[in-house]
Coordinates of C-alpha atoms in Angstrom, one line a residue:
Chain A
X223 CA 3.5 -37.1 -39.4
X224 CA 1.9 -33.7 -40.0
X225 CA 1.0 -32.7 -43.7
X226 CA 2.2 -28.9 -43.0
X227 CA 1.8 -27.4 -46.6
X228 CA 3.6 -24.3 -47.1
X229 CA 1.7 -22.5 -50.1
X230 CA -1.1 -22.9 -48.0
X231 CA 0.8 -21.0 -44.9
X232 CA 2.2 -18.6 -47.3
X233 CA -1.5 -17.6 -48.6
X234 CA -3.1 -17.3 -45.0
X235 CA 0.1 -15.5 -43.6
X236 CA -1.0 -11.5 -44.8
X237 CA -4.4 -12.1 -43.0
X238 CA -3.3 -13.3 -39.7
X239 CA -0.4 -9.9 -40.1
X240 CA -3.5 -7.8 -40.3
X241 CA -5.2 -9.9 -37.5
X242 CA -2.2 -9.1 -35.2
X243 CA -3.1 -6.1 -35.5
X244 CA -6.0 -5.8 -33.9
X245 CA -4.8 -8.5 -31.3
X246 CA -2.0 -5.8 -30.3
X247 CA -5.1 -2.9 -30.8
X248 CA -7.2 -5.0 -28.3
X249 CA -4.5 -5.9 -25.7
X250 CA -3.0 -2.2 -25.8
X251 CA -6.7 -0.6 -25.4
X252 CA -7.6 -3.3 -22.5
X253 CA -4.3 -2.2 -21.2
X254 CA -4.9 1.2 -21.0
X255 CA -7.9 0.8 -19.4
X256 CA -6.7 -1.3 -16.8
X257 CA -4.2 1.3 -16.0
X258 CA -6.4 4.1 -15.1
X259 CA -8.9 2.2 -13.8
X260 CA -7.1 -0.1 -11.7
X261 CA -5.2 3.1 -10.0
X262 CA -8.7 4.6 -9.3
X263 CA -9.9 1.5 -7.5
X264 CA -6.8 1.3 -5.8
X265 CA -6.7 4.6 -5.0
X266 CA -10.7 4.1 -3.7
X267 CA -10.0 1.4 -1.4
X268 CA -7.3 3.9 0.8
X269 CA -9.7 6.8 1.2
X270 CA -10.8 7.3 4.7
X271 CA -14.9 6.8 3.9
X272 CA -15.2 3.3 4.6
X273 CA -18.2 2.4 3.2
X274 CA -16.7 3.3 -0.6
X275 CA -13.6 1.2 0.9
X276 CA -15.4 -1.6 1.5
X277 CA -17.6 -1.7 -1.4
X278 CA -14.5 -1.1 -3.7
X279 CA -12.8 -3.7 -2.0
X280 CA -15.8 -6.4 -2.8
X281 CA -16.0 -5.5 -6.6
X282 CA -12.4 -6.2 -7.0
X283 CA -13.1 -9.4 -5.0
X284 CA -15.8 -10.3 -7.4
X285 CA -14.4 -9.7 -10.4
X286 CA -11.1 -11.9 -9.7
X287 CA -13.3 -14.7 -8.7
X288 CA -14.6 -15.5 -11.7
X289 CA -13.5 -16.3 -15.4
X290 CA -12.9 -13.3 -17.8
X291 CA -15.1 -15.6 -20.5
X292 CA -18.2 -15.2 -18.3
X293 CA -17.9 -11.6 -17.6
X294 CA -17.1 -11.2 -21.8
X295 CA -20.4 -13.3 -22.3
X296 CA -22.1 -11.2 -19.3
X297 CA -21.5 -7.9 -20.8
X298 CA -22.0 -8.2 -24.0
X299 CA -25.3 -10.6 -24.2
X300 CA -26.5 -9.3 -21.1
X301 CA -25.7 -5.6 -21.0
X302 CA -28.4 -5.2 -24.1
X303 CA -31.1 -6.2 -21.1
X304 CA -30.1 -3.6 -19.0
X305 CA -29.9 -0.9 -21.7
X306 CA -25.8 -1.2 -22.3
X307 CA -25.8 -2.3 -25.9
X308 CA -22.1 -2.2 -27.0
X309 CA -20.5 -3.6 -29.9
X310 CA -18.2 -6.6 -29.9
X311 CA -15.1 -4.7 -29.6
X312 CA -16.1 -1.8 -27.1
X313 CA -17.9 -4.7 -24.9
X314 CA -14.4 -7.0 -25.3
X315 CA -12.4 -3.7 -24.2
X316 CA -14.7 -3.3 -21.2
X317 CA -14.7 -6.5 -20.1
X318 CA -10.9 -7.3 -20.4
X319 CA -10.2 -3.8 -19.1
X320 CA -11.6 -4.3 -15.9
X321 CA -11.2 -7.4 -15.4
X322 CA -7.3 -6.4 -15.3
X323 CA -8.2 -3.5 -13.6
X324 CA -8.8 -5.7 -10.4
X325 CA -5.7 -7.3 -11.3
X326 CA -3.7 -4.0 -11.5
X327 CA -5.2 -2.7 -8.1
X328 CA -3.7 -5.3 -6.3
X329 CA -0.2 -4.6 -7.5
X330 CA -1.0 -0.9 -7.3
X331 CA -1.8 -1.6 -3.4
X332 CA 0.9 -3.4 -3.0
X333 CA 3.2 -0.8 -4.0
X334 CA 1.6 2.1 -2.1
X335 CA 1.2 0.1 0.9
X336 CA 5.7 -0.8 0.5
X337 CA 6.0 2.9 1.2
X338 CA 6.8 3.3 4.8
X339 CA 4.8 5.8 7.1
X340 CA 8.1 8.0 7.4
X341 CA 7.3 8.9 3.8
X342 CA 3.8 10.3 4.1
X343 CA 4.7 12.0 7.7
X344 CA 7.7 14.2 5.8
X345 CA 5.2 15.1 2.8
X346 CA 2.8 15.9 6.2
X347 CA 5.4 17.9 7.9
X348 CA 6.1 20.2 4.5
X349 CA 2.5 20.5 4.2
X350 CA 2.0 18.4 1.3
X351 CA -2.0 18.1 0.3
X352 CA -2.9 14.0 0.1
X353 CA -3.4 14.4 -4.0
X354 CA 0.6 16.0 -4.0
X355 CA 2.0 13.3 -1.7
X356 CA 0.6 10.8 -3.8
X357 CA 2.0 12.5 -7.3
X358 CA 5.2 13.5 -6.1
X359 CA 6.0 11.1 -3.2
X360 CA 4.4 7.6 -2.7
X361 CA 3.5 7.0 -6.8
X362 CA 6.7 7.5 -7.8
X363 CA 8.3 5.0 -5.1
X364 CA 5.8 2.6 -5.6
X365 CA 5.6 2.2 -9.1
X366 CA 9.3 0.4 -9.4
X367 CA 8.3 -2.4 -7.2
X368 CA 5.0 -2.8 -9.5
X369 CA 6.3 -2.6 -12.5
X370 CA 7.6 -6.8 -12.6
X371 CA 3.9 -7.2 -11.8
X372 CA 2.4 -4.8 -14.2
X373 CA 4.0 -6.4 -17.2
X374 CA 3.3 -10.0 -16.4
X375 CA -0.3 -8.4 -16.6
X376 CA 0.8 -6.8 -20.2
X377 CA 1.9 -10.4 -21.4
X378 CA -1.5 -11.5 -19.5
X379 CA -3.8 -9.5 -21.0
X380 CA -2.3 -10.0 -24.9
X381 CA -2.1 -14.1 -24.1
X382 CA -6.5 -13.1 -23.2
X383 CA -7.5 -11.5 -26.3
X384 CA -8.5 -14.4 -27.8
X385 CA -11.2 -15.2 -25.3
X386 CA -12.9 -12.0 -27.2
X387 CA -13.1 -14.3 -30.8
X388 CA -16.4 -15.4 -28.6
X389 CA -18.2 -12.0 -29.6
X390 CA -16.7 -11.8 -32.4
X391 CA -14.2 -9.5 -32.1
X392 CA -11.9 -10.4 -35.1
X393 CA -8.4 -10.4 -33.7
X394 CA -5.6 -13.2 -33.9
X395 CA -7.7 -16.7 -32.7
X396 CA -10.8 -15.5 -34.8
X397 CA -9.3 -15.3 -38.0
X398 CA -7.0 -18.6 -37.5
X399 CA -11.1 -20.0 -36.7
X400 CA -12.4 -18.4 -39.9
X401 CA -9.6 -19.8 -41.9
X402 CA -9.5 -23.4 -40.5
X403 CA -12.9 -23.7 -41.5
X404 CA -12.9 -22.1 -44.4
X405 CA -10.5 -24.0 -45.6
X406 CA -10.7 -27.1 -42.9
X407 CA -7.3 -26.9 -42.3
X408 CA -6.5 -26.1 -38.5
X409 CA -2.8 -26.8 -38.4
X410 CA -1.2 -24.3 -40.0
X411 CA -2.9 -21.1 -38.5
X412 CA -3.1 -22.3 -35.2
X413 CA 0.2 -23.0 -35.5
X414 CA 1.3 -19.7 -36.5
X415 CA -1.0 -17.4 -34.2
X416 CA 1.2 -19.5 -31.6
X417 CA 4.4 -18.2 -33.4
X418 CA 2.8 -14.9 -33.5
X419 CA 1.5 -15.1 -29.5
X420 CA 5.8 -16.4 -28.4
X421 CA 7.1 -13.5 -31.0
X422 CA 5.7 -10.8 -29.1
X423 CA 5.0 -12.0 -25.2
X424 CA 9.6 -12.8 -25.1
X425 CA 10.5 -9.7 -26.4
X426 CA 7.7 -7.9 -24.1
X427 CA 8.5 -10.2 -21.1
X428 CA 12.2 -8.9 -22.1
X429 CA 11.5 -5.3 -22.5
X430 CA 9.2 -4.9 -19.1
X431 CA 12.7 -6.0 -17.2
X432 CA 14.8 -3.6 -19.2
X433 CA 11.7 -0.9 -18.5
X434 CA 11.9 -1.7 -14.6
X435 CA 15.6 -1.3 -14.1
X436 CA 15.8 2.4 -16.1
X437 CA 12.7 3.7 -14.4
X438 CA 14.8 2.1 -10.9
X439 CA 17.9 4.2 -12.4
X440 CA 16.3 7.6 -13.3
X441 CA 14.4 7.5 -9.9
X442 CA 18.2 6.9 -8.2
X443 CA 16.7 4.0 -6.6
X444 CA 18.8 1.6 -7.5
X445 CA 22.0 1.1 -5.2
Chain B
X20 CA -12.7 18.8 25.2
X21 CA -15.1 17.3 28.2
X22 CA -13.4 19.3 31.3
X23 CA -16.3 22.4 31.4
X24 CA -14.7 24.2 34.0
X25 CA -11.5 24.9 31.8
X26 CA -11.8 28.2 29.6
X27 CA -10.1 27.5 26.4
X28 CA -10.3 31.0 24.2
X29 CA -10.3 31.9 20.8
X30 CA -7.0 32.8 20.4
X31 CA -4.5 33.9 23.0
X32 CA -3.7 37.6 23.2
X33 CA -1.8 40.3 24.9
X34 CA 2.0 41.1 25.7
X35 CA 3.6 37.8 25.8
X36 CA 1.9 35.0 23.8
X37 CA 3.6 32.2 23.9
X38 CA 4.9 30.7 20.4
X39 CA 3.2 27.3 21.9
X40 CA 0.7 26.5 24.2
X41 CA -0.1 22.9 25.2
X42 CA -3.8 23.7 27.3
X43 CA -5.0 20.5 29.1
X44 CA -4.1 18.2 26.4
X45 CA -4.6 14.3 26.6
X46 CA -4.0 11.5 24.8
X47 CA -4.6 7.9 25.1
X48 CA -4.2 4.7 23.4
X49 CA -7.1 2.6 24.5
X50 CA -6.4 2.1 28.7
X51 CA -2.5 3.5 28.1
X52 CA -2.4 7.5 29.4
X53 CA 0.3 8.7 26.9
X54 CA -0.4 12.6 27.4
X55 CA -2.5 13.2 31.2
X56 CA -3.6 17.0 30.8
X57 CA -0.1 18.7 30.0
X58 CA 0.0 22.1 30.3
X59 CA 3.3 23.5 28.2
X60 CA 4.2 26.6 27.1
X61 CA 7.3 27.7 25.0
X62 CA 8.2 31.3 24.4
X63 CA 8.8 32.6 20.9
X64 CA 12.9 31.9 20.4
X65 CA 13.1 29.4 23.3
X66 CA 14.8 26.4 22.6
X67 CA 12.8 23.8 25.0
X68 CA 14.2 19.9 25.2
X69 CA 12.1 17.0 26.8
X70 CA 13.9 14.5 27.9
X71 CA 12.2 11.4 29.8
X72 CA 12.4 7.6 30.1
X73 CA 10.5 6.3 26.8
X74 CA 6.8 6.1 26.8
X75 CA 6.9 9.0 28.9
X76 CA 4.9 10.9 25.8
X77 CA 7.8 13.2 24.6
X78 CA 7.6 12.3 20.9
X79 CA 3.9 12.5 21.4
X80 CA 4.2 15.5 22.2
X81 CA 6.5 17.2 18.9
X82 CA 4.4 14.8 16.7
X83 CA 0.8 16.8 17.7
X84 CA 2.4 19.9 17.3
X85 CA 2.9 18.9 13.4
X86 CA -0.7 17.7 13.4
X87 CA 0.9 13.7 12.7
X88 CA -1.4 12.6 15.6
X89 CA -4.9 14.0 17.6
X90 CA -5.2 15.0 20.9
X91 CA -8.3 13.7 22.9
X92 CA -8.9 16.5 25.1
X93 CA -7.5 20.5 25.8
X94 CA -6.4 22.7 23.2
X95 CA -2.8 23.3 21.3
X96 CA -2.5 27.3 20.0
X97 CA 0.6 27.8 17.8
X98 CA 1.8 31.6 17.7
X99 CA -1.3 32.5 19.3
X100 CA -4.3 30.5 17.4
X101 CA -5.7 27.1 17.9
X102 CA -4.1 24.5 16.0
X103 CA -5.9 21.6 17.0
X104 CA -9.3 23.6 16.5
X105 CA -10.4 26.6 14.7
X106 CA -13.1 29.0 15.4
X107 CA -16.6 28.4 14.4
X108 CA -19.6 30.8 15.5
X109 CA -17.4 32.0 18.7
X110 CA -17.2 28.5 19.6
X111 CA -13.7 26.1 18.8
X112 CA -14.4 23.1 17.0
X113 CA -12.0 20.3 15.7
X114 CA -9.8 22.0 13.0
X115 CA -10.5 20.7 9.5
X116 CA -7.9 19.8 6.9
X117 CA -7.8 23.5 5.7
X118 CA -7.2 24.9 9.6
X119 CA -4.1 22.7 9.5
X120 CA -2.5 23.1 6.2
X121 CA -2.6 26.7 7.1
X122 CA -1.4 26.0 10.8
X123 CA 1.2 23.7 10.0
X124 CA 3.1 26.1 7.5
X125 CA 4.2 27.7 10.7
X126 CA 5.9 24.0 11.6
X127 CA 9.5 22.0 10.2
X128 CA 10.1 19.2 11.9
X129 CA 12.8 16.4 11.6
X130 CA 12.7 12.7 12.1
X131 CA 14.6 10.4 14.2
X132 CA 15.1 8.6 10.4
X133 CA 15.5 11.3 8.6
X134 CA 12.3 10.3 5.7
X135 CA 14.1 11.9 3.2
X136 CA 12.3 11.0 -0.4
X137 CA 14.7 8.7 -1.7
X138 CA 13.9 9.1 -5.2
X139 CA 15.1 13.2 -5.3
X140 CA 18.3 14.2 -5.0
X141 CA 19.3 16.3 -1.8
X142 CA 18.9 19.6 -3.9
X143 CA 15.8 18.4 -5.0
X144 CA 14.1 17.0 -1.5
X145 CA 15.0 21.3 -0.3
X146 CA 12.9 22.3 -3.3
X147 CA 10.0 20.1 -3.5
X148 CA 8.2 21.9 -0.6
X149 CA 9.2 25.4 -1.6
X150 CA 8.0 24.7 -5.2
X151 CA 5.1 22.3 -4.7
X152 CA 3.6 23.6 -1.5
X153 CA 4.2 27.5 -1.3
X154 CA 4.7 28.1 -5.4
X155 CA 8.0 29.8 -5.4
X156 CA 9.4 29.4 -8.8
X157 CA 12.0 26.7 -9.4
X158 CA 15.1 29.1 -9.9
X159 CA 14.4 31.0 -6.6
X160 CA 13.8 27.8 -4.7
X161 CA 17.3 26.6 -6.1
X162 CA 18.9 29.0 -4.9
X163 CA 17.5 29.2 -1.2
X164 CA 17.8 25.5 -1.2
X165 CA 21.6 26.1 -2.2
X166 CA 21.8 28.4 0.4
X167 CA 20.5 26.4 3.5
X168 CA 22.4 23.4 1.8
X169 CA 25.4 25.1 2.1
X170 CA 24.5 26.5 5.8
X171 CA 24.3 22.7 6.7
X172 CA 27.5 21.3 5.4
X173 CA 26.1 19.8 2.5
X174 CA 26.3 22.1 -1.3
X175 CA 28.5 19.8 -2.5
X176 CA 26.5 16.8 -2.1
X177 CA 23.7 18.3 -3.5
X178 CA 22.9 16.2 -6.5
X179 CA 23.3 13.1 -4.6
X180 CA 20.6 10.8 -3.8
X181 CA 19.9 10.2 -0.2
X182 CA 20.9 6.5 -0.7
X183 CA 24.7 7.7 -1.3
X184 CA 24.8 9.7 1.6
X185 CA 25.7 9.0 5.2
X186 CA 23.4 9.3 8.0
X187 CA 24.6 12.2 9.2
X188 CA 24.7 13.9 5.7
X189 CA 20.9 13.1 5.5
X190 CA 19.9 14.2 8.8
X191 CA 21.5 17.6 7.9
X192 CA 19.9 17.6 4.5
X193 CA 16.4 16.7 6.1
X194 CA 17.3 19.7 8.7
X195 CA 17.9 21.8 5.1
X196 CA 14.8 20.7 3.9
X197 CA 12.5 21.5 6.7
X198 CA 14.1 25.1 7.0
X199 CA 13.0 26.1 3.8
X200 CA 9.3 26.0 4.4
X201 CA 10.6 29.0 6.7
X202 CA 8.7 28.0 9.6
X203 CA 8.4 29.7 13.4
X204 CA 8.5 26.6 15.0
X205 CA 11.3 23.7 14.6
X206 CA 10.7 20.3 15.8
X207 CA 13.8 17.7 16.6
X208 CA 12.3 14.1 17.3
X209 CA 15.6 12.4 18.4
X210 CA 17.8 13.5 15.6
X211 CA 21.0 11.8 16.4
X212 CA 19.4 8.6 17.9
X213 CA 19.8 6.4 14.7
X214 CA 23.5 8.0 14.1
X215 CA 27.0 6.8 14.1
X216 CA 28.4 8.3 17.4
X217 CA 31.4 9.8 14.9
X218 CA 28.9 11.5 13.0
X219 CA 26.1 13.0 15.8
X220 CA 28.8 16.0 16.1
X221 CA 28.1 16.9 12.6
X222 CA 24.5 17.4 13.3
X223 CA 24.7 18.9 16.8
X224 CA 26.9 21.5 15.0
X225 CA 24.1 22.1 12.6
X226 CA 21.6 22.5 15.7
X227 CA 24.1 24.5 17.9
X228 CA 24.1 27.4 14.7
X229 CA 20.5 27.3 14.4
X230 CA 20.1 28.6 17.8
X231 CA 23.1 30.6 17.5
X232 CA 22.2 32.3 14.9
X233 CA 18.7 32.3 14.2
X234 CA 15.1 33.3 16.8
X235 CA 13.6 30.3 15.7
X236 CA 11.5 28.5 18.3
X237 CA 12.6 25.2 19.0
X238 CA 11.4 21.6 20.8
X239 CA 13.9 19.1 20.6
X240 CA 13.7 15.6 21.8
X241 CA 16.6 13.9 22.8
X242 CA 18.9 11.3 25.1
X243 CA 21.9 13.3 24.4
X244 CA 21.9 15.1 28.3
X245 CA 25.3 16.7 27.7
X246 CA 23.9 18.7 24.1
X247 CA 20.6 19.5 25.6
X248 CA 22.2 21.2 28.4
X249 CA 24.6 22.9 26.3
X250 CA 22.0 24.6 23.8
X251 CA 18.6 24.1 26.1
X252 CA 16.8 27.3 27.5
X253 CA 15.0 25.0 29.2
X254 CA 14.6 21.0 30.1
X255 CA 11.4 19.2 30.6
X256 CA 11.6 16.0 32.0
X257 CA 8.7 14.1 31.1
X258 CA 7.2 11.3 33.2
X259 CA 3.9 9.7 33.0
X260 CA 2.1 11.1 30.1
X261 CA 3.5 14.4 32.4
X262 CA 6.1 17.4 32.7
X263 CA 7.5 15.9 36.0
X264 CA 10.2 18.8 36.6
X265 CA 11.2 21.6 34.5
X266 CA 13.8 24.4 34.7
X267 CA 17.0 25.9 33.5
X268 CA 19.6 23.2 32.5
X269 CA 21.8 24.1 35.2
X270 CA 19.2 23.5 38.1
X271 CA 17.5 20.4 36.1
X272 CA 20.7 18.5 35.5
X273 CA 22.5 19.7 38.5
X274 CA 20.2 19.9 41.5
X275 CA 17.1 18.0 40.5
X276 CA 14.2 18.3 43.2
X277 CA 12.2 15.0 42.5
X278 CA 13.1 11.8 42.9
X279 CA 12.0 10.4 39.3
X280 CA 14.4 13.3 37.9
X281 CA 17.3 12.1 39.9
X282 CA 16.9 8.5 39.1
X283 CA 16.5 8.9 35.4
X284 CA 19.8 11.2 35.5
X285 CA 21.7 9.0 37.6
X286 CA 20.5 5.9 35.2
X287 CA 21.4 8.1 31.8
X288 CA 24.8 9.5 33.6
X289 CA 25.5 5.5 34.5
X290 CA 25.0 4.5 31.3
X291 CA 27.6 7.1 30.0

């Protein structure tokens, strides 16, 4: 039924290798920045001025609401109007970055708000400043319970990339693109950025469980 | 602060300044009176319980003392300066954050649920205030924390993680850990309430030492009659948002003078 031709396969093979590269680059980078910015706009919606709370609160609102293709689009063939001219891959690391960001918050909240009261009351009562009861105290405890949610965000985020082969960003599903029409044959890389895309999300999916119960151990929290 | 008539000064001098001084102090929850203008001293060493029926505002009380909720109106000093306000061109205004962290250095306090951090090890939950908070170098804070671990019963639990240790065992690592902020003022929020009844001896003992041993001041809230008139200086039973009766334990406990005293004894005596 299919005409799969393997010479063919064998010749496209080294430039969809060098592709996953900059998949992994781009899903690591985005990654990163979701990280450190979704802890700061977690971290913004708990501080005591409301209005930052509030405004905080909206932004992450907006941003899950709609599709991570518009807001790719939106910065990088919009931002030029508004003086933000970035290229394709700084724009596609900005807009998958915080789009997870908002993501990451969530599960940040989630896992400072599964700290109980008693905890921040005997940080209080040894006169613990707010920024050490968070290092040493709630962080700690609440990054166990996240960390299930943080890699499904991981496997997320790498499963996205290829929404940025819309700028141009040359990773995995912009090469398989360049090379079905180069060639016009579309079975054979598609089929193999799929390969690629199951050979690294199972051993990640496999990893973030592995990465959850040591952290659990080292912490002592696990029974 | 909206009575005018009351004089609330700068900080308390002279002879005999008490270690705590409750001046006026209200609280309320919406329409519920949960403090109604106490007035409460405690002298330096005294070891002062409040008992009380609950809602009576006893754990109110030890919780404002370690700044964990506001008053509305009066003034607490602690060792002689406001701790609910500070001084500000000869007038007291509400204390900021930097008034309290300095205030509450002079404050332990222990929790009905101990609220140990479950992710250090009982060694480790003694040294994270020491080291963290007042910088004392990890080796010295060790050591004192080996020290006031081994004081409670508990050196040879030490690296264990509060989740492998009994209830008992964390209350008297908890008591460990809020002794080694070296503070003047101790604070006992119904300490053996969520214990075994085997194990509250092994925490009473703890308590009973302290004041032994030790000029700490103390306020402890409890429901155990029989250990507060043991170890009390003095009883304060609490009614109303209100100290109701106060006294030695003998004339509390024995020959109460109001009627609310006497009923809540006779009820907690019953129910023994």
């Amino acid at each position: 039924m299919f005409d799969w031709q393997w010479d063919f396969t064998w010749s496209i093979l080294p430039r969809l290798i060098e592709a996953t590269g900059k998949t992994l680059l781009a899903a690591g980078g985005g990654y990163l920045v979701a990280l450190v910015l979704g802890l700061i706009l977690a971290l913004a919606q708990r501080t005591p001025w409301k209005p930052l709370t509030l405004v905080v609160r909206e932004l992450v609102e907006f941003i899950r609401s709609t599709p991570l293709l518009l807001q790719v689009f939106f910065i990088y063939y919009v931002g030029p109007q508004i003086g933000l001219r970035l290229s394709p891959w700084t724009a596609g690391l900005t807009a998958i970055g915080l789009h997870y960001a908002a993501y990451l918050s969530e599960v940040y909240r989630g896992g400072i708000e599964s700290i109980g009261k008693g905890q921040w009351e005997a940080a209080r009562a040894i006169n613990m400043s707010t920024a050490a009861t968070y290092r040493r105290i709630i962080i700690p405890q609440a990054l166990p319970p996240s960390i299930a949610g943080m890699g499904n965000y991981l496997v997320g985020i790498f499963k996205d990339t290829p929404m940025l082969s819309v700028i141009g960003v040359g990773e995995l599903m912009h090469t398989a693109n360049t090379i079905g029409a180069e060639n016009y044959r579309y079975l054979e890389p598609y089929t193999l950025v799929g390969l690629i895309f199951l050979a690294i999300s199972l051993p990640a999916a496999w990893l973030v469980r592995r990465f959850e119960a040591a952290t659990r151990r080292r912490l002592g929290l696990s029974k | 602060m909206t009575d005018k008539t009351i004089h609330y000064p700068l900080k308390l001098e002279g002879p005999d300044v008490p270690m705590v001084r409750f001046m006026n102090v209200s609280k309320r929850y919406g329409d519920l009176v949960v403090l109604d203008r106490l007035d409460l001293d405690v002298a330096a060493g005294e070891m002062v319980t409040i008992i009380g029926p609950s809602g009576s505002g006893k754990t109110t009380v030890l919780r404002m003392i370690m700044t964990l909720e506001k008053i509305d109106e009066g003034v607490i000093y602690i060792d002689g300066e406001p701790l609910t306000h500070m001084e500000k061109n000869g007038k007291l205004v509400r204390a900021n954050q930097a008034h309290m962290r300095k205030m509450r250095s002079k404050i332990g306090m222990c929790f009905q649920h101990f609220n140990l951090f479950p992710h250090m090890t009982a060694l480790e939950n003694c040294m994270e205030g020491p080291v963290q908070v007042l910088g004392i170098s990890k080796d010295e804070a060790r050591e004192r924390a080996m020290e006031l671990l081994e004081m409670v019963g508990m050196a040879e639990k030490s690296d264990q993680h509060p989740s492998r240790l009994s209830g008992g065992q964390q209350q008297r690592v908890a008591i460990a850990r809020a002794l080694a902020m070296r503070p003047k003022v101790m604070l006992f929020d119904e300490v053996t309430s969520a214990l075994d009844p085997e194990v509250i001896n092994e925490v009473t003992t703890v308590i009973r030492n302290l004041v032994d041993q030790h000029s700490l001041t103390m306020l402890m809230v409890t429901h155990q009659i029989g250990f507060a008139r043991e170890i009390s200086d003095r009883i304060c039973f609490f009614f109303g948002g209100r100290i109701e009766e106060q006294g030695p334990p003998t004339d509390l406990l024995d020959e109460p003078q109001e009627d609310r005293t006497q009923q809540f004894l006779s009820a907690v005596f019953d129910a023994n």
